[in-house]
Tab-separated table of C-alpha atoms in Angstrom:
chain	number	residue	atom	x	y	z
A	1	UNK	CA	2.189	4.070	-27.004
A	2	UNK	CA	2.774	1.817	-29.996
A	3	UNK	CA	0.684	2.493	-33.038
A	4	UNK	CA	-0.341	-1.159	-33.115
A	5	UNK	CA	-3.050	-0.480	-30.542
A	6	UNK	CA	-6.079	-0.691	-32.733
A	7	UNK	CA	-9.279	-2.617	-33.318
A	8	UNK	CA	-9.424	-3.802	-36.902
A	9	UNK	CA	-12.782	-5.458	-37.465
A	10	UNK	CA	-13.290	-8.068	-40.131
A	11	UNK	CA	-16.321	-10.150	-40.947
A	12	UNK	CA	-15.703	-13.893	-41.010
A	13	UNK	CA	-17.978	-16.917	-40.953
A	14	UNK	CA	-18.846	-17.942	-37.433
A	15	UNK	CA	-17.811	-21.442	-36.519
A	16	UNK	CA	-20.784	-23.756	-36.535
A	17	UNK	CA	-23.080	-21.190	-38.174
A	18	UNK	CA	-24.115	-21.735	-41.726
A	19	UNK	CA	-24.139	-18.456	-43.538
A	20	UNK	CA	-23.637	-16.538	-40.277
A	21	UNK	CA	-21.064	-13.885	-39.575
A	22	UNK	CA	-19.377	-12.321	-36.554
A	23	UNK	CA	-16.776	-9.715	-35.792
A	24	UNK	CA	-13.231	-11.033	-35.688
A	25	UNK	CA	-10.577	-8.886	-33.998
A	26	UNK	CA	-6.993	-8.975	-35.125
A	27	UNK	CA	-4.861	-10.448	-32.299
A	28	UNK	CA	-2.410	-7.527	-32.180
A	29	UNK	CA	-5.313	-5.098	-31.769
A	30	UNK	CA	-7.462	-7.090	-29.382
A	31	UNK	CA	-6.181	-5.851	-26.015
A	32	UNK	CA	-5.472	-2.120	-25.576
A	33	UNK	CA	-4.156	-2.965	-22.105
A	34	UNK	CA	-2.892	-4.059	-19.693
A	35	UNK	CA	-0.796	-6.646	-21.513
A	36	UNK	CA	0.517	-4.173	-24.060
A	37	UNK	CA	3.159	-2.436	-21.916
A	38	UNK	CA	3.472	-4.016	-18.457
A	39	UNK	CA	4.432	-1.623	-15.685
A	40	UNK	CA	5.887	-2.273	-12.248
A	41	UNK	CA	5.148	-0.183	-9.167
A	42	UNK	CA	8.209	0.652	-7.057
A	43	UNK	CA	7.397	0.141	-3.365
A	44	UNK	CA	8.377	2.012	-1.365
A	45	UNK	CA	8.656	4.782	-3.976
A	46	UNK	CA	12.177	5.980	-4.789
A	47	UNK	CA	11.872	9.702	-5.429
A	48	UNK	CA	15.537	10.682	-5.676
A	49	UNK	CA	16.498	12.548	-8.822
A	50	UNK	CA	14.968	14.991	-11.321
A	51	UNK	CA	11.404	14.547	-12.665
A	52	UNK	CA	9.896	16.567	-15.492
A	53	UNK	CA	6.719	17.151	-17.450
A	54	UNK	CA	6.711	15.645	-20.922
A	55	UNK	CA	4.575	18.416	-22.395
A	56	UNK	CA	2.254	21.289	-21.620
A	57	UNK	CA	-0.177	20.454	-18.811
A	58	UNK	CA	-3.650	21.888	-18.300
A	59	UNK	CA	-5.059	22.258	-14.801
A	60	UNK	CA	-8.632	23.272	-13.944
A	61	UNK	CA	-9.133	27.003	-14.254
A	62	UNK	CA	-7.652	26.731	-16.813
A	63	UNK	CA	-3.997	26.940	-15.840
A	64	UNK	CA	-1.260	26.030	-18.320
A	65	UNK	CA	2.018	24.859	-16.840
A	66	UNK	CA	5.077	22.632	-16.936
A	67	UNK	CA	6.849	21.174	-13.895
A	68	UNK	CA	10.389	20.172	-12.973
A	69	UNK	CA	10.861	18.601	-9.521
A	70	UNK	CA	14.056	17.327	-7.919
A	71	UNK	CA	14.130	15.143	-4.807
A	72	UNK	CA	17.286	14.616	-2.741
A	73	UNK	CA	18.406	11.731	-0.472
A	74	UNK	CA	18.092	14.092	2.503
A	75	UNK	CA	14.281	14.226	1.811
A	76	UNK	CA	14.609	17.825	0.672
A	77	UNK	CA	12.991	18.770	-2.604
A	78	UNK	CA	13.041	21.651	-5.077
A	79	UNK	CA	10.071	22.188	-7.342
A	80	UNK	CA	9.783	24.499	-10.335
A	81	UNK	CA	6.331	25.286	-11.669
A	82	UNK	CA	6.255	27.328	-14.881
A	83	UNK	CA	2.941	29.019	-15.749
A	84	UNK	CA	1.975	30.299	-19.195
A	85	UNK	CA	-0.456	32.597	-20.937
A	86	UNK	CA	-1.240	30.116	-23.709
A	87	UNK	CA	-2.363	26.443	-23.913
A	88	UNK	CA	0.841	25.425	-25.724
A	89	UNK	CA	3.210	26.655	-22.986
A	90	UNK	CA	4.992	29.002	-25.355
A	91	UNK	CA	4.344	32.343	-23.586
A	92	UNK	CA	5.749	32.270	-20.011
A	93	UNK	CA	3.802	34.284	-17.447
A	94	UNK	CA	5.433	33.539	-14.092
A	95	UNK	CA	7.458	30.805	-12.413
A	96	UNK	CA	7.357	29.429	-8.876
A	97	UNK	CA	10.331	28.091	-6.948
A	98	UNK	CA	9.237	25.836	-4.082
A	99	UNK	CA	11.649	24.312	-1.581
A	100	UNK	CA	10.791	22.022	1.291
A	101	UNK	CA	10.967	18.565	2.779
A	102	UNK	CA	8.862	15.476	2.097
A	103	UNK	CA	8.574	12.303	4.176
A	104	UNK	CA	6.991	9.090	2.941
A	105	UNK	CA	4.639	7.590	5.518
A	106	UNK	CA	2.740	4.437	4.625
A	107	UNK	CA	0.832	2.665	1.900
A	108	UNK	CA	-2.430	4.505	1.229
A	109	UNK	CA	-5.523	2.967	2.778
A	110	UNK	CA	-7.668	4.746	0.222
A	111	UNK	CA	-5.855	4.570	-3.122
A	112	UNK	CA	-4.422	1.136	-3.805
A	113	UNK	CA	-0.857	1.210	-5.076
A	114	UNK	CA	-0.172	4.713	-3.706
A	115	UNK	CA	1.939	5.902	-0.786
A	116	UNK	CA	0.921	8.692	1.582
A	117	UNK	CA	3.434	11.395	2.438
A	118	UNK	CA	3.837	14.509	4.585
A	119	UNK	CA	5.553	17.652	3.378
A	120	UNK	CA	6.710	20.953	4.800
A	121	UNK	CA	7.445	24.079	2.787
A	122	UNK	CA	10.567	26.094	3.558
A	123	UNK	CA	10.500	28.699	0.815
A	124	UNK	CA	8.306	29.796	-2.072
A	125	UNK	CA	9.418	32.462	-4.532
A	126	UNK	CA	7.878	33.889	-7.679
A	127	UNK	CA	9.437	35.390	-10.809
A	128	UNK	CA	7.360	37.375	-13.288
A	129	UNK	CA	8.246	37.099	-16.949
A	130	UNK	CA	6.065	39.987	-18.074
A	131	UNK	CA	4.488	43.094	-16.612
A	132	UNK	CA	1.095	41.693	-17.533
A	133	UNK	CA	1.717	38.618	-15.367
A	134	UNK	CA	2.624	40.815	-12.389
A	135	UNK	CA	-0.566	42.842	-12.809
A	136	UNK	CA	-2.641	39.644	-13.056
A	137	UNK	CA	-1.205	38.067	-9.897
A	138	UNK	CA	-1.458	41.322	-7.947
A	139	UNK	CA	-5.087	41.646	-8.990
A	140	UNK	CA	-5.842	38.152	-7.703
A	141	UNK	CA	-4.151	38.901	-4.395
A	142	UNK	CA	-6.052	42.144	-3.910
A	143	UNK	CA	-9.376	40.278	-3.902
A	144	UNK	CA	-8.945	39.178	-0.266
A	145	UNK	CA	-7.660	40.797	2.922
A	146	UNK	CA	-4.899	38.206	3.349
A	147	UNK	CA	-4.014	38.619	-0.294
A	148	UNK	CA	-3.672	42.379	0.037
A	149	UNK	CA	-1.052	41.860	2.739
A	150	UNK	CA	0.871	39.615	0.357
A	151	UNK	CA	0.490	42.021	-2.563
A	152	UNK	CA	2.576	44.528	-0.624
A	153	UNK	CA	5.565	42.209	-1.046
A	154	UNK	CA	5.364	42.640	-4.812
A	155	UNK	CA	6.481	45.721	-6.729
A	156	UNK	CA	4.120	48.039	-8.585
A	157	UNK	CA	3.771	47.248	-12.254
A	158	UNK	CA	5.920	50.191	-13.292
A	159	UNK	CA	8.790	48.804	-11.189
A	160	UNK	CA	8.740	45.305	-12.712
A	161	UNK	CA	12.225	43.849	-13.146
A	162	UNK	CA	12.704	40.809	-15.394
A	163	UNK	CA	14.224	37.924	-13.456
A	164	UNK	CA	13.674	39.368	-9.971
A	165	UNK	CA	12.644	36.759	-7.378
A	166	UNK	CA	10.040	37.799	-4.797
A	167	UNK	CA	9.451	35.733	-1.678
A	168	UNK	CA	5.927	34.538	-0.976
A	169	UNK	CA	6.970	32.293	1.892
A	170	UNK	CA	10.171	31.929	3.908
A	171	UNK	CA	11.385	31.885	7.496
A	172	UNK	CA	11.000	35.662	7.662
A	173	UNK	CA	8.043	35.983	5.313
A	174	UNK	CA	5.166	33.930	6.696
A	175	UNK	CA	1.489	34.520	6.069
A	176	UNK	CA	-1.164	33.127	3.737
A	177	UNK	CA	0.090	34.199	0.345
A	178	UNK	CA	-0.148	30.718	-1.133
A	179	UNK	CA	-3.748	30.317	-0.035
A	180	UNK	CA	-4.594	33.745	-1.419
A	181	UNK	CA	-3.223	32.657	-4.799
A	182	UNK	CA	-4.941	29.279	-4.623
A	183	UNK	CA	-1.590	27.457	-4.538
A	184	UNK	CA	-0.897	24.311	-2.559
A	185	UNK	CA	1.557	21.444	-2.799
A	186	UNK	CA	-0.918	18.842	-1.563
A	187	UNK	CA	0.004	16.846	-4.658
A	188	UNK	CA	3.016	15.658	-2.634
A	189	UNK	CA	0.741	13.910	-0.138
A	190	UNK	CA	0.013	11.027	-2.548
A	191	UNK	CA	2.834	9.362	-4.472
A	192	UNK	CA	3.272	6.449	-6.870
A	193	UNK	CA	6.396	5.524	-8.849
A	194	UNK	CA	6.293	2.961	-11.622
A	195	UNK	CA	8.546	1.645	-14.347
A	196	UNK	CA	7.738	0.327	-17.791
A	197	UNK	CA	9.527	-0.529	-20.991
A	198	UNK	CA	8.844	1.574	-24.075
A	199	UNK	CA	9.200	-0.481	-27.253
A	200	UNK	CA	11.678	1.001	-29.711
A	201	UNK	CA	11.673	0.338	-33.464
A	202	UNK	CA	14.743	-1.703	-34.421
A	203	UNK	CA	16.197	-1.296	-30.919
A	204	UNK	CA	15.930	-2.655	-27.399
A	205	UNK	CA	13.042	-1.387	-25.266
A	206	UNK	CA	13.711	1.832	-23.366
A	207	UNK	CA	13.217	2.097	-19.588
A	208	UNK	CA	10.665	4.762	-18.600
A	209	UNK	CA	10.158	5.839	-14.983
A	210	UNK	CA	7.001	7.751	-14.041
A	211	UNK	CA	6.119	9.719	-10.906
A	212	UNK	CA	2.419	10.067	-10.181
A	213	UNK	CA	1.524	12.832	-7.722
A	214	UNK	CA	-1.871	13.652	-6.236
A	215	UNK	CA	-4.629	15.188	-8.337
A	216	UNK	CA	-5.662	18.849	-8.226
A	217	UNK	CA	-9.253	19.581	-7.187
A	218	UNK	CA	-11.339	20.916	-10.056
A	219	UNK	CA	-12.870	23.561	-7.747
A	220	UNK	CA	-10.148	26.091	-6.807
A	221	UNK	CA	-12.023	26.975	-3.609
A	222	UNK	CA	-11.585	23.394	-2.349
A	223	UNK	CA	-7.883	22.964	-3.074
A	224	UNK	CA	-6.636	24.216	0.282
A	225	UNK	CA	-8.415	21.431	2.190
A	226	UNK	CA	-8.498	18.660	-0.421
A	227	UNK	CA	-6.347	15.582	0.062
A	228	UNK	CA	-5.822	13.732	-3.224
A	229	UNK	CA	-7.212	10.288	-3.985
A	230	UNK	CA	-6.293	10.292	-7.696
A	231	UNK	CA	-3.343	11.422	-9.797
A	232	UNK	CA	-2.270	14.147	-12.190
A	233	UNK	CA	-0.580	13.523	-15.495
A	234	UNK	CA	2.656	11.795	-14.448
A	235	UNK	CA	6.086	13.351	-14.397
A	236	UNK	CA	8.864	11.275	-15.919
A	237	UNK	CA	12.446	10.812	-14.897
A	238	UNK	CA	14.733	13.273	-16.658
A	239	UNK	CA	17.111	10.328	-17.122
A	240	UNK	CA	14.546	7.718	-18.172
A	241	UNK	CA	11.736	9.279	-20.188
A	242	UNK	CA	9.850	8.441	-23.362
A	243	UNK	CA	11.430	9.040	-26.745
A	244	UNK	CA	10.997	11.125	-28.769
A	245	UNK	CA	10.165	13.939	-26.358
A	246	UNK	CA	10.813	17.447	-27.751
A	247	UNK	CA	9.781	19.105	-24.476
A	248	UNK	CA	11.822	16.959	-22.081
A	249	UNK	CA	15.250	18.498	-22.704
A	250	UNK	CA	13.834	22.034	-22.636
A	251	UNK	CA	12.143	21.457	-19.272
A	252	UNK	CA	15.093	19.591	-17.744
A	253	UNK	CA	17.473	22.489	-18.546
A	254	UNK	CA	15.156	25.234	-17.283
A	255	UNK	CA	15.187	27.191	-14.047
A	256	UNK	CA	13.005	29.793	-12.398
A	257	UNK	CA	14.680	32.592	-14.364
A	258	UNK	CA	14.678	30.733	-17.681
A	259	UNK	CA	11.344	28.957	-18.159
A	260	UNK	CA	11.031	26.439	-20.977
A	261	UNK	CA	9.341	27.676	-24.135
A	262	UNK	CA	7.784	24.635	-25.770
A	263	UNK	CA	7.266	24.168	-29.487
A	264	UNK	CA	3.542	24.068	-30.259
A	265	UNK	CA	2.133	20.570	-30.765
A	266	UNK	CA	0.533	19.675	-34.049
A	267	UNK	CA	-3.073	20.621	-33.350
A	268	UNK	CA	-5.619	18.630	-35.312
A	269	UNK	CA	-9.123	19.614	-36.348
A	270	UNK	CA	-11.705	17.864	-34.196
A	271	UNK	CA	-12.614	14.813	-36.256
A	272	UNK	CA	-14.148	12.234	-33.931
A	273	UNK	CA	-14.702	9.336	-36.311
A	274	UNK	CA	-13.104	6.003	-35.414
A	275	UNK	CA	-12.057	4.020	-32.334
A	276	UNK	CA	-10.414	5.763	-29.380
A	277	UNK	CA	-8.977	3.788	-26.452
A	278	UNK	CA	-7.161	4.346	-23.174
A	279	UNK	CA	-3.407	3.977	-23.462
A	280	UNK	CA	-3.146	2.534	-19.954
A	281	UNK	CA	-4.969	1.964	-16.686
A	282	UNK	CA	-6.540	5.266	-15.638
A	283	UNK	CA	-7.056	6.432	-12.072
A	284	UNK	CA	-9.743	8.842	-10.919
A	285	UNK	CA	-10.434	10.485	-7.536
A	286	UNK	CA	-12.448	8.376	-5.088
A	287	UNK	CA	-10.439	5.289	-6.036
A	288	UNK	CA	-11.703	4.646	-9.525
A	289	UNK	CA	-9.605	2.480	-11.852
A	290	UNK	CA	-10.777	2.148	-15.425
A	291	UNK	CA	-10.176	1.914	-19.130
A	292	UNK	CA	-12.288	3.555	-21.823
A	293	UNK	CA	-13.133	2.852	-25.429
A	294	UNK	CA	-15.184	5.208	-27.590
A	295	UNK	CA	-16.419	5.255	-31.117
A	296	UNK	CA	-17.999	8.283	-32.804
A	297	UNK	CA	-20.183	8.282	-35.898
A	298	UNK	CA	-19.683	11.730	-37.380
A	299	UNK	CA	-22.356	11.439	-40.076
A	300	UNK	CA	-25.108	10.938	-37.471
A	301	UNK	CA	-23.350	12.676	-34.538
A	302	UNK	CA	-23.888	9.598	-32.406
A	303	UNK	CA	-21.404	8.014	-30.004
A	304	UNK	CA	-20.910	4.779	-28.107
A	305	UNK	CA	-18.562	3.947	-25.299
A	306	UNK	CA	-17.334	1.103	-23.136
A	307	UNK	CA	-16.174	1.823	-19.609
A	308	UNK	CA	-14.307	-1.013	-17.881
A	309	UNK	CA	-14.096	-0.675	-14.099
A	310	UNK	CA	-11.478	-2.428	-12.000
A	311	UNK	CA	-10.615	-2.764	-8.324
A	312	UNK	CA	-6.834	-2.545	-8.744
A	313	UNK	CA	-4.363	0.046	-10.116
A	314	UNK	CA	-3.154	-2.361	-12.829
A	315	UNK	CA	-6.688	-2.801	-14.238
A	316	UNK	CA	-6.504	-6.584	-13.995
A	317	UNK	CA	-9.404	-7.278	-11.592
A	318	UNK	CA	-12.647	-6.217	-13.319
A	319	UNK	CA	-15.671	-5.215	-11.259
A	320	UNK	CA	-18.238	-4.107	-13.842
A	321	UNK	CA	-18.549	-2.775	-17.376
A	322	UNK	CA	-20.886	-0.142	-18.774
A	323	UNK	CA	-21.862	0.291	-22.400
A	324	UNK	CA	-23.426	3.677	-23.128
A	325	UNK	CA	-24.661	5.407	-26.255
A	326	UNK	CA	-26.253	8.652	-27.326
A	327	UNK	CA	-25.810	11.718	-29.492
A	328	UNK	CA	-23.705	14.876	-29.488
A	329	UNK	CA	-23.953	18.363	-30.926
A	330	UNK	CA	-21.748	20.105	-33.452
A	331	UNK	CA	-18.716	21.534	-31.687
A	332	UNK	CA	-17.924	25.212	-31.229
A	333	UNK	CA	-14.533	26.729	-30.300
A	334	UNK	CA	-14.179	27.312	-26.582
A	335	UNK	CA	-13.866	30.939	-25.511
A	336	UNK	CA	-12.599	29.923	-22.073
A	337	UNK	CA	-10.016	27.264	-22.917
A	338	UNK	CA	-8.036	28.200	-26.011
A	339	UNK	CA	-7.598	25.284	-28.372
A	340	UNK	CA	-10.587	23.397	-26.953
A	341	UNK	CA	-13.942	22.631	-28.548
A	342	UNK	CA	-17.218	22.693	-26.653
A	343	UNK	CA	-19.854	20.032	-27.266
A	344	UNK	CA	-23.022	18.792	-25.585
A	345	UNK	CA	-23.426	15.044	-25.104
A	346	UNK	CA	-26.645	13.175	-24.439
A	347	UNK	CA	-26.708	9.663	-22.986
A	348	UNK	CA	-29.848	7.773	-24.011
A	349	UNK	CA	-28.931	4.075	-23.652
A	350	UNK	CA	-26.872	2.008	-21.225
A	351	UNK	CA	-26.056	-1.647	-20.569
A	352	UNK	CA	-24.355	-3.050	-17.456
A	353	UNK	CA	-22.242	-6.185	-17.059
A	354	UNK	CA	-21.238	-7.222	-13.502
A	355	UNK	CA	-17.765	-8.736	-13.588
A	356	UNK	CA	-17.266	-9.863	-9.984
A	357	UNK	CA	-19.311	-11.456	-7.214
A	358	UNK	CA	-19.621	-8.313	-5.094
A	359	UNK	CA	-21.138	-6.226	-7.876
A	360	UNK	CA	-23.390	-9.101	-8.960
A	361	UNK	CA	-24.692	-9.578	-5.409
A	362	UNK	CA	-25.223	-5.846	-4.977
A	363	UNK	CA	-27.312	-5.669	-8.154
A	364	UNK	CA	-29.360	-8.714	-7.132
A	365	UNK	CA	-30.200	-7.111	-3.774
A	366	UNK	CA	-31.262	-3.837	-5.377
A	367	UNK	CA	-34.830	-2.984	-6.315
A	368	UNK	CA	-35.514	-4.524	-9.740
A	369	UNK	CA	-37.152	-1.306	-10.897
A	370	UNK	CA	-33.964	0.636	-10.125
A	371	UNK	CA	-31.644	-1.306	-12.427
A	372	UNK	CA	-32.580	-3.509	-15.350
A	373	UNK	CA	-36.012	-4.729	-14.251
A	374	UNK	CA	-37.054	-8.207	-13.149
A	375	UNK	CA	-34.697	-11.171	-13.346
A	376	UNK	CA	-31.511	-12.226	-11.621
A	377	UNK	CA	-28.153	-10.745	-12.468
A	378	UNK	CA	-25.340	-13.159	-13.268
A	379	UNK	CA	-21.634	-12.435	-13.427
A	380	UNK	CA	-20.397	-11.738	-16.944
A	381	UNK	CA	-23.866	-11.297	-18.463
A	382	UNK	CA	-24.829	-7.933	-19.936
A	383	UNK	CA	-28.260	-6.423	-19.312
A	384	UNK	CA	-29.976	-3.382	-20.782
A	385	UNK	CA	-30.836	-0.777	-18.109
A	386	UNK	CA	-32.387	1.790	-20.450
A	387	UNK	CA	-35.983	0.883	-19.574
A	388	UNK	CA	-35.342	1.572	-15.862
A	389	UNK	CA	-33.839	4.981	-16.673
A	390	UNK	CA	-30.391	3.725	-15.825
A	391	UNK	CA	-29.056	1.840	-12.826
A	392	UNK	CA	-29.537	3.649	-9.529
A	393	UNK	CA	-27.195	1.382	-7.470
A	394	UNK	CA	-24.333	2.315	-9.818
A	395	UNK	CA	-25.343	5.970	-10.098
A	396	UNK	CA	-26.326	5.740	-13.791
A	397	UNK	CA	-29.269	7.976	-14.708
A	398	UNK	CA	-30.902	8.215	-18.113
A	399	UNK	CA	-31.442	10.268	-20.113
A	400	UNK	CA	-28.533	12.472	-19.151
A	401	UNK	CA	-26.871	15.553	-20.670
A	402	UNK	CA	-23.304	16.762	-20.140
A	403	UNK	CA	-21.436	19.862	-21.323
A	404	UNK	CA	-18.072	18.715	-22.610
A	405	UNK	CA	-14.666	20.022	-23.677
A	406	UNK	CA	-12.632	18.213	-26.359
A	407	UNK	CA	-9.355	18.747	-28.189
A	408	UNK	CA	-7.173	16.709	-30.521
A	409	UNK	CA	-3.388	16.669	-30.925
A	410	UNK	CA	-0.726	14.571	-32.570
A	411	UNK	CA	2.124	13.272	-30.428
A	412	UNK	CA	5.787	13.057	-31.524
A	413	UNK	CA	5.202	9.496	-32.726
A	414	UNK	CA	2.489	10.701	-35.097
A	415	UNK	CA	-0.402	9.207	-33.131
A	416	UNK	CA	-3.689	11.096	-32.889
A	417	UNK	CA	-4.730	11.885	-29.311
A	418	UNK	CA	-8.193	12.816	-28.072
A	419	UNK	CA	-8.463	14.810	-24.837
A	420	UNK	CA	-11.868	14.827	-23.108
A	421	UNK	CA	-12.827	17.127	-20.240
A	422	UNK	CA	-11.769	16.263	-16.698
A	423	UNK	CA	-14.583	15.028	-14.467
A	424	UNK	CA	-15.453	17.093	-11.352
A	425	UNK	CA	-13.491	15.919	-8.315
A	426	UNK	CA	-16.609	15.842	-6.139
A	427	UNK	CA	-18.206	13.191	-8.346
A	428	UNK	CA	-20.896	15.485	-9.726
A	429	UNK	CA	-21.703	15.851	-13.393
A	430	UNK	CA	-21.018	18.801	-15.732
A	431	UNK	CA	-24.729	19.004	-16.487
A	432	UNK	CA	-24.865	22.790	-16.847
A	433	UNK	CA	-22.809	25.131	-19.050
A	434	UNK	CA	-21.268	26.677	-15.908
A	435	UNK	CA	-19.852	23.277	-14.900
A	436	UNK	CA	-18.222	22.559	-18.247
A	437	UNK	CA	-14.642	21.253	-17.720
A	438	UNK	CA	-11.652	23.575	-18.096
A	439	UNK	CA	-9.010	20.810	-18.112
A	440	UNK	CA	-8.589	17.352	-19.569
A	441	UNK	CA	-8.335	13.702	-18.646
A	442	UNK	CA	-5.555	11.411	-19.859
A	443	UNK	CA	-5.741	11.298	-23.662
A	444	UNK	CA	-7.316	8.518	-25.673
A	445	UNK	CA	-5.399	7.082	-28.629
A	446	UNK	CA	-6.854	6.675	-32.100
A	447	UNK	CA	-6.514	3.004	-32.862
A	448	UNK	CA	-8.649	2.623	-35.976
A	449	UNK	CA	-10.230	5.134	-38.301
A	450	UNK	CA	-13.362	3.182	-39.139
A	451	UNK	CA	-15.940	2.814	-36.405
A	452	UNK	CA	-17.969	-0.395	-36.413
A	453	UNK	CA	-21.638	-0.301	-35.506
A	454	UNK	CA	-22.435	-1.077	-31.863
A	455	UNK	CA	-26.169	-0.638	-32.388
A	456	UNK	CA	-26.651	-4.352	-32.987
A	457	UNK	CA	-27.834	-6.697	-30.169
A	458	UNK	CA	-25.304	-7.333	-27.357
A	459	UNK	CA	-24.504	-10.882	-28.443
A	460	UNK	CA	-23.230	-9.545	-31.783
A	461	UNK	CA	-21.090	-6.762	-30.327
A	462	UNK	CA	-17.407	-7.247	-29.523
A	463	UNK	CA	-16.725	-7.782	-25.821
A	464	UNK	CA	-14.765	-4.686	-24.876
A	465	UNK	CA	-14.087	-2.795	-21.678
A	466	UNK	CA	-16.354	-0.091	-20.292
A	467	UNK	CA	-16.126	2.499	-17.562
A	468	UNK	CA	-17.436	5.964	-16.770
A	469	UNK	CA	-15.201	8.906	-16.823
A	470	UNK	CA	-16.393	10.717	-19.809
A	471	UNK	CA	-19.236	10.689	-22.201
A	472	UNK	CA	-21.802	11.349	-19.554
A	473	UNK	CA	-22.140	8.504	-17.075
A	474	UNK	CA	-22.201	9.005	-13.341
A	475	UNK	CA	-20.923	5.909	-11.582
A	476	UNK	CA	-20.582	5.226	-7.881
A	477	UNK	CA	-16.902	4.527	-7.072
A	478	UNK	CA	-16.142	0.866	-6.426
A	479	UNK	CA	-15.234	1.248	-2.720
A	480	UNK	CA	-18.863	2.271	-2.128
A	481	UNK	CA	-20.178	-1.011	-3.496
A	482	UNK	CA	-19.748	-2.994	-0.251
A	483	UNK	CA	-21.576	-0.171	1.548
A	484	UNK	CA	-24.348	-0.176	-1.015
A	485	UNK	CA	-24.542	-3.941	-0.728
A	486	UNK	CA	-24.860	-3.633	3.039
A	487	UNK	CA	-27.669	-1.110	2.661
A	488	UNK	CA	-29.384	-3.501	0.279
A	489	UNK	CA	-29.266	-6.212	2.922
A	490	UNK	CA	-30.721	-3.820	5.509
A	491	UNK	CA	-33.507	-2.931	3.104
A	492	UNK	CA	-34.567	-6.558	2.861
A	493	UNK	CA	-34.463	-7.214	6.646
């Protein structure tokens, strides 16, 4: 992610306007994506070889882990999952060794650009790296009848042996141990492989290969039956990964008996001022492709965001854009997710811009009082939907409150990253403290430290991308728009 991704605003005389002014955006900062680093999807996906995490991952729960998967030409695979006590992946708790077979099937009918796959598990083993980890896992197993049967396969805490591998699943050890622990490998049922070139200072661009596997449901109780429609943070090829990457070599050389111990990232105090943008096209469950841009005004604790929605996994075919604004509270350290900060966000204003004919037609066939009031919608024209308490056809409701989780880090290139809480997989909103996220979305990149004022009329604001995936908007996924449009037609018959 080159540091040149930024929005540097300058005031310059507007052409044809005497004494007027407008915002002028520096060309190298104007487009955060997709033209910055083009990527190419590999179809059908070529999985062969080793794939690794590029840092510590956070799953809903929270669970802190790193992964190292190897796929073989025979369709067999070996997966290592290393779990940790801490959010920096420096204190190993236990490791899983998963062996099985995966078979690619067909292009996904649900998630464009993805491939569906079947998998079968042959063996699952677990190694405990501390007595405390053994006690914790045994306690989780003892909460259910099936789990208690599995707990008998593990030793008592006093008999813990460092490095000993205990089978949870094999040809002779069947049962429901994985379900009792809330473990599945359904991530293998949705696959995408892509390549891109990482610019290098004073050198030729470096090839980077990424493996996107299916997302993990935010509700642990639903994971057993959930089939992914979005992705997790991608793995990268152990041979072709980003540079610099302090964690990559450690993870690539690890095994179930020797988990990687990562150096802690440079944690930053939560300072939200400035512009924050997506570093690439983001994918959400229920087939949601988007990019995000946020600005925070720390002195007034107000925020503004653009959410650009697209119909394709390259974020090149826009469908609609949402501008939203509101306020947020002072943050407090999270007691549930170490290293995170809890905030409460309020959404008080929203504007909608239809960017394709389907969305425009859908809005024109909706009740005027449900989205923007009287008057026809036209493609590419922004309208304020605050007076109608949002836009019901798109699922936007105002005012709206969400309980959020934030953290900031600095990557090896020195860029500031902002992680915002992962949205619930079921499409609901974290509108109560109990539903506050325990994991994060793909990070946003700080691209400029000074935040311009979006509070001016729409014609004087820069035309940027908008989309809902954080900051408090609830948006109907794009595939539902044709259905909504059909219902609108039925309503008028």
